[in-house]
PDB file of C-alpha atoms and ligand atoms in Angstrom:
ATOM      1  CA  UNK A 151     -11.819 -34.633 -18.533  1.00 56.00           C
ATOM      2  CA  UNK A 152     -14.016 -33.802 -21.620  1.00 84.00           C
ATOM      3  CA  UNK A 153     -11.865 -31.534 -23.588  1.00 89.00           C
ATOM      4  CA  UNK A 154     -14.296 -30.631 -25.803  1.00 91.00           C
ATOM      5  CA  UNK A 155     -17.128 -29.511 -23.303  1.00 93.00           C
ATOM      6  CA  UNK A 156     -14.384 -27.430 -21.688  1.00 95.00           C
ATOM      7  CA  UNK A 157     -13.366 -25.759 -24.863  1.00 97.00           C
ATOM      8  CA  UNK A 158     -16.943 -24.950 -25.899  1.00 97.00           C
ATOM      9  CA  UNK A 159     -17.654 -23.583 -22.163  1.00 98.00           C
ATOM     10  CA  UNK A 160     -14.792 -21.676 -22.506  1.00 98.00           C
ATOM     11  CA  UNK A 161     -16.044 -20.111 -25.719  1.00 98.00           C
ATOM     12  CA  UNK A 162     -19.484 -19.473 -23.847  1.00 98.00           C
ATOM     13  CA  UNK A 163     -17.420 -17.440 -21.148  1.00 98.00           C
ATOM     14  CA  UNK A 164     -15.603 -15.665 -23.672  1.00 98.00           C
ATOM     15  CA  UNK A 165     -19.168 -14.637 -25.011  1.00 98.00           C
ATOM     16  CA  UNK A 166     -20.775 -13.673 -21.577  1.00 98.00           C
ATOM     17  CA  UNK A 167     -17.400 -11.347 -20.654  1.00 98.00           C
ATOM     18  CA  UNK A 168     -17.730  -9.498 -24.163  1.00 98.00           C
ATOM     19  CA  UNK A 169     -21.741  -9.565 -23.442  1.00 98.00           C
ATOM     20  CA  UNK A 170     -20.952  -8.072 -19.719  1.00 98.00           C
ATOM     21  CA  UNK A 171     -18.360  -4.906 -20.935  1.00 98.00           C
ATOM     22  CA  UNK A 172     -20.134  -4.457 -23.923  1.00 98.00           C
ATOM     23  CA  UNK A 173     -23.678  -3.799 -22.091  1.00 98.00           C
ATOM     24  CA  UNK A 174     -21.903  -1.559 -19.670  1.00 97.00           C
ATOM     25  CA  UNK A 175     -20.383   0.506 -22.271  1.00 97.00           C
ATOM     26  CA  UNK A 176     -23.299   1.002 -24.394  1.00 97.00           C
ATOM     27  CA  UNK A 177     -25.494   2.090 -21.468  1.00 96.00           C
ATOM     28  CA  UNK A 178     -23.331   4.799 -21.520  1.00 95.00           C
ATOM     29  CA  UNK A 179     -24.112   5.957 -24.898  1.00 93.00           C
ATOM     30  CA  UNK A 180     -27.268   6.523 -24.514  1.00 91.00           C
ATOM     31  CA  UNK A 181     -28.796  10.297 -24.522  1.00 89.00           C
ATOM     32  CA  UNK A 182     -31.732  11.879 -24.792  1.00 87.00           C
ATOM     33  CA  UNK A 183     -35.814  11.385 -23.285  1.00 85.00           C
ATOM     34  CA  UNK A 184     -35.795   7.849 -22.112  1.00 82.00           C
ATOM     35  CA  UNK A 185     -31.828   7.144 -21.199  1.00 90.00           C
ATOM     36  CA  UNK A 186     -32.372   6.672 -17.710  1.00 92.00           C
ATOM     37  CA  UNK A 187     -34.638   3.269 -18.493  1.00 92.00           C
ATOM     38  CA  UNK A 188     -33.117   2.109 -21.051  1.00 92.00           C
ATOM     39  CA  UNK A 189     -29.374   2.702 -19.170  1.00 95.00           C
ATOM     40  CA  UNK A 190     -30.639   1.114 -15.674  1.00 95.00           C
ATOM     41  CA  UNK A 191     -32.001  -1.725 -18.357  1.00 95.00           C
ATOM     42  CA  UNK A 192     -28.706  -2.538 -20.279  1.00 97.00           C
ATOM     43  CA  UNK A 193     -26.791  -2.559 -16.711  1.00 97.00           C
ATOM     44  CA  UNK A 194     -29.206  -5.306 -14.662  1.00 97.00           C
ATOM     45  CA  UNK A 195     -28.618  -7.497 -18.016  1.00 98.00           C
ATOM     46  CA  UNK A 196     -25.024  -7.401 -17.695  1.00 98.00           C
ATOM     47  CA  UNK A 197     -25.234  -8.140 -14.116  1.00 98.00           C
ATOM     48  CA  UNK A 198     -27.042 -11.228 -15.028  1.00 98.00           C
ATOM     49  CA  UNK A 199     -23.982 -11.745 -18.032  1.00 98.00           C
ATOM     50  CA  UNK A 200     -21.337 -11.533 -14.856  1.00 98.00           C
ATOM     51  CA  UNK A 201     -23.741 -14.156 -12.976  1.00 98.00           C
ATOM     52  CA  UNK A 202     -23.555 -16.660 -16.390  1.00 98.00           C
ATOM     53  CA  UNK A 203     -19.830 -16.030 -16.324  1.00 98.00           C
ATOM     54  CA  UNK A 204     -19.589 -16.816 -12.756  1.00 98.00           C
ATOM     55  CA  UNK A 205     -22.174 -20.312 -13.552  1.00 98.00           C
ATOM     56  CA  UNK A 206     -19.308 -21.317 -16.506  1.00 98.00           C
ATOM     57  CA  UNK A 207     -16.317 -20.795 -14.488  1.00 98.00           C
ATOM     58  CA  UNK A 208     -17.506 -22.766 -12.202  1.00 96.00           C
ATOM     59  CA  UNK A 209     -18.474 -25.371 -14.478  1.00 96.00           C
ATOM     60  CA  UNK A 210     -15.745 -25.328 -16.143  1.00 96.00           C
ATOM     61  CA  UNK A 211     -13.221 -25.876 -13.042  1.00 95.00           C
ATOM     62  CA  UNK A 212     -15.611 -28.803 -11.862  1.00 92.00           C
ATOM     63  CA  UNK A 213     -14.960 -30.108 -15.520  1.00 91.00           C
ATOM     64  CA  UNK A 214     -11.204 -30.141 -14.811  1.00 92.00           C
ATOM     65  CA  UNK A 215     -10.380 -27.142 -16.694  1.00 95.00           C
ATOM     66  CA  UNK A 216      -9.172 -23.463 -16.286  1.00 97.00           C
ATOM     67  CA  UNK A 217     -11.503 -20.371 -16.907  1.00 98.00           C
ATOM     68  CA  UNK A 218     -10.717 -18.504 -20.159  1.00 98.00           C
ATOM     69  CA  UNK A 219      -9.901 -14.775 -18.852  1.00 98.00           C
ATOM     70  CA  UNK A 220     -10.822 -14.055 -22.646  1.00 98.00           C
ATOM     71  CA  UNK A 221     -12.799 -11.916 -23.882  1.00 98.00           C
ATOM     72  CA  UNK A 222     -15.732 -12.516 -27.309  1.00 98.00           C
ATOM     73  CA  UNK A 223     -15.488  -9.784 -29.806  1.00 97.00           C
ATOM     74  CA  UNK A 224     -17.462  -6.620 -29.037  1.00 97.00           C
ATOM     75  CA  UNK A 225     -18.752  -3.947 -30.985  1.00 96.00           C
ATOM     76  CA  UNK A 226     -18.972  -0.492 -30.837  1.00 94.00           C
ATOM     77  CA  UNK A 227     -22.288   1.478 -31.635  1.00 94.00           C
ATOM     78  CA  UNK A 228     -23.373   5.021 -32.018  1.00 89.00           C
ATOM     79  CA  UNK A 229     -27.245   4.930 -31.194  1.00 91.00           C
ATOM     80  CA  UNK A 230     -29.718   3.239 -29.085  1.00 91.00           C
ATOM     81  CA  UNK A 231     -31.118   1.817 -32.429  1.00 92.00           C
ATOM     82  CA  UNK A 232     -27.711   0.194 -33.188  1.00 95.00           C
ATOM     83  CA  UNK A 233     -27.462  -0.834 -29.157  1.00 95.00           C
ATOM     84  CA  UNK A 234     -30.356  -2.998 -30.076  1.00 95.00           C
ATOM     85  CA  UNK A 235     -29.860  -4.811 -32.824  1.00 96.00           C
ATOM     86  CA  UNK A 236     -26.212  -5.500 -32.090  1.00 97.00           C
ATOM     87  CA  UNK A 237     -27.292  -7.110 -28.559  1.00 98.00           C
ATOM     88  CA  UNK A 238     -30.379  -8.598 -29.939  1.00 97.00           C
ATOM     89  CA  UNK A 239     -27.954 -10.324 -32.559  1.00 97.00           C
ATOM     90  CA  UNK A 240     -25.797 -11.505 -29.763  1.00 98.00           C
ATOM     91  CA  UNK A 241     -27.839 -12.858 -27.334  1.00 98.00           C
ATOM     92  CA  UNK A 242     -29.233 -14.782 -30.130  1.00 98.00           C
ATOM     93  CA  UNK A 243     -26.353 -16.078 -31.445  1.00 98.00           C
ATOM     94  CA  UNK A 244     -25.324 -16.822 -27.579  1.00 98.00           C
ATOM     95  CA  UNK A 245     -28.836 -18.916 -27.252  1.00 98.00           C
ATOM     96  CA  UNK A 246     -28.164 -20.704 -30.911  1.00 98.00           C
ATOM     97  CA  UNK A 247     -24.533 -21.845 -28.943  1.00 98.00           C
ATOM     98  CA  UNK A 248     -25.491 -22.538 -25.977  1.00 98.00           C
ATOM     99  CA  UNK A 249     -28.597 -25.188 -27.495  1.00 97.00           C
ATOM    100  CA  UNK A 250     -24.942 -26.798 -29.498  1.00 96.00           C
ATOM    101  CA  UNK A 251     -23.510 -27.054 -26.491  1.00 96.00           C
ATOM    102  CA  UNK A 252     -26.609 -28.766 -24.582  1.00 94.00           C
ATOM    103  CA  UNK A 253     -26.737 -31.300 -27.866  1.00 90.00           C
ATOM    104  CA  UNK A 254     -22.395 -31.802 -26.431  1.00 88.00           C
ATOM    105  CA  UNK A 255     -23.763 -32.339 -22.930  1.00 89.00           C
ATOM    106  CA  UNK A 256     -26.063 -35.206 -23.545  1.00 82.00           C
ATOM    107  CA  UNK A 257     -23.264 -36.754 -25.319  1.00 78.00           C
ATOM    108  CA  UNK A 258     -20.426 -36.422 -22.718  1.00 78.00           C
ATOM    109  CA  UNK A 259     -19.284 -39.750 -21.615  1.00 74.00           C
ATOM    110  CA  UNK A 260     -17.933 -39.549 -17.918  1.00 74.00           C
ATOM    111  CA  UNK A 261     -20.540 -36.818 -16.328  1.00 77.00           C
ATOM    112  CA  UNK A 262     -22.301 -39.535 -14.174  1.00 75.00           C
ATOM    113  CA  UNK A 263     -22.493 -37.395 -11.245  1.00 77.00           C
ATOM    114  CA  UNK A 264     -22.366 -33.786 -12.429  1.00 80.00           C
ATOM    115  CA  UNK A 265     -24.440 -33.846 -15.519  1.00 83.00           C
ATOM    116  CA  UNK A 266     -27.768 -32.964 -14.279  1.00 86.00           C
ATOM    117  CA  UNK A 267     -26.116 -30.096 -12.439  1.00 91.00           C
ATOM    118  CA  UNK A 268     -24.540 -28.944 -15.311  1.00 94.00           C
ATOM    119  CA  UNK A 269     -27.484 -29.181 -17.867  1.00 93.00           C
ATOM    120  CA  UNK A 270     -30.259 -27.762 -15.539  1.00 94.00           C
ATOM    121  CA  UNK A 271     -27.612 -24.449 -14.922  1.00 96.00           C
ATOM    122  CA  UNK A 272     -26.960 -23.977 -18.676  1.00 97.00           C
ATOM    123  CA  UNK A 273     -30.690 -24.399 -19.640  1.00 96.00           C
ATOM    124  CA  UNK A 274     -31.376 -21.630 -16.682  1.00 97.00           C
ATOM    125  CA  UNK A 275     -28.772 -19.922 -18.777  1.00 98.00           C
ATOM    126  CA  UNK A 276     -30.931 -19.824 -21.983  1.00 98.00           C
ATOM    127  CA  UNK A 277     -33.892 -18.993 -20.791  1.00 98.00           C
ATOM    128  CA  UNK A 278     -32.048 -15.306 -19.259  1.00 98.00           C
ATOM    129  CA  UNK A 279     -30.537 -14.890 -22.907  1.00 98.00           C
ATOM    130  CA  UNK A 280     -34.258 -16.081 -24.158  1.00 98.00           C
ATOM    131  CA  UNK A 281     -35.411 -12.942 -21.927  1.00 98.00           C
ATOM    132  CA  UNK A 282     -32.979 -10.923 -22.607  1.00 98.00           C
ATOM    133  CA  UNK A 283     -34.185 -11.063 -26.416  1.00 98.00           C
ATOM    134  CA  UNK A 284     -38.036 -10.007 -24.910  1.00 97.00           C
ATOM    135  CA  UNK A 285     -36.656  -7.329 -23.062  1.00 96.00           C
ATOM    136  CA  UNK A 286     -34.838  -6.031 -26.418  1.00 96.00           C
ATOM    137  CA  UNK A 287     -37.652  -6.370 -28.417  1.00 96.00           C
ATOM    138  CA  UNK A 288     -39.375  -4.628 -25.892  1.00 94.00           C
ATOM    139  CA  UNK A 289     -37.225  -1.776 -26.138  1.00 91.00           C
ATOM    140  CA  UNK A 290     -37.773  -1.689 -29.642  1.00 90.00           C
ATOM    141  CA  UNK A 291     -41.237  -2.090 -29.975  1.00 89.00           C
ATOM    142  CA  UNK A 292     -41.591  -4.925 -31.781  1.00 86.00           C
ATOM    143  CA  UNK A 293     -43.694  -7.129 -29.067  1.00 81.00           C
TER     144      UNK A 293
HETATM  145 FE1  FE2 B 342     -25.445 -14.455 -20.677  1.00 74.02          FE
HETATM  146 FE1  FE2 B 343     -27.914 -12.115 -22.402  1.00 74.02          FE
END
């Protein structure tokens, strides 16, 4: 058992359950012209949060530890401007861990069997959180 890989996927679920509820909850904040996009937007990305969570849990358990049921800070917001940056700022500091935790990977001793498996799901992983940044940006016009 690698303790540390466990505890750093463990942190990475943590993020991907605050990433899931908070996504939900701001799509309901959203008023005004263009809230029906933008809502049916912030909901498919935390369905693909839940499916991350789902990928580390069961990571994690073929790692020979337990799931966190924690939950990553989450923040509050008041306008689809805020919505933005606050999830753009997350999923980037989500993509800055996850590359740590790939750097962890290569150095796990005892993965002989499951380490491909592992490092090809979390690098499918980052590239949804490198999306979800494009689809952010999108929504506020900077690409
Ligand atoms: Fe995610
Ligand atoms: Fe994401």
């Amino acid at each position: 058992m690698n303790k540390d890989l466990i505890s750093q996927f463990n942190q990475a679920l943590e993020l991907e359950h605050a990433a899931k509820i908070q996504y939900l909850s701001h799509a309901e904040v959203i008023r005004g012209l263009n809230a029906e996009p933008v809502m049916s937007r912030l909901k498919e990305i935390s369905g693909d949060e839940e499916k991350h969570a789902e990928k580390f849990r069961s990571i994690i358990s073929m790692l020979g530890g337990v799931p966190s049921t924690g939950v990553a800070k989450t923040y509050s917001v008041k306008s689809v401007k805020e919505i933005l940056e606050v999830n753009l700022k997350a999923e980037k500091e989500a993509i800055d861990f996850y590359k740590k935790i790939l750097g962890s990977l290569k150095n796990c001793k005892g993965l002989e069997y499951e380490d491909f498996y592992i490092l090809h799901e979390l690098e499918h992983v980052i590239i949804d959180e490198m999306e979800h940044v494009q689809e952010l940006k999108l929504l506020m016009g900077k690409v």
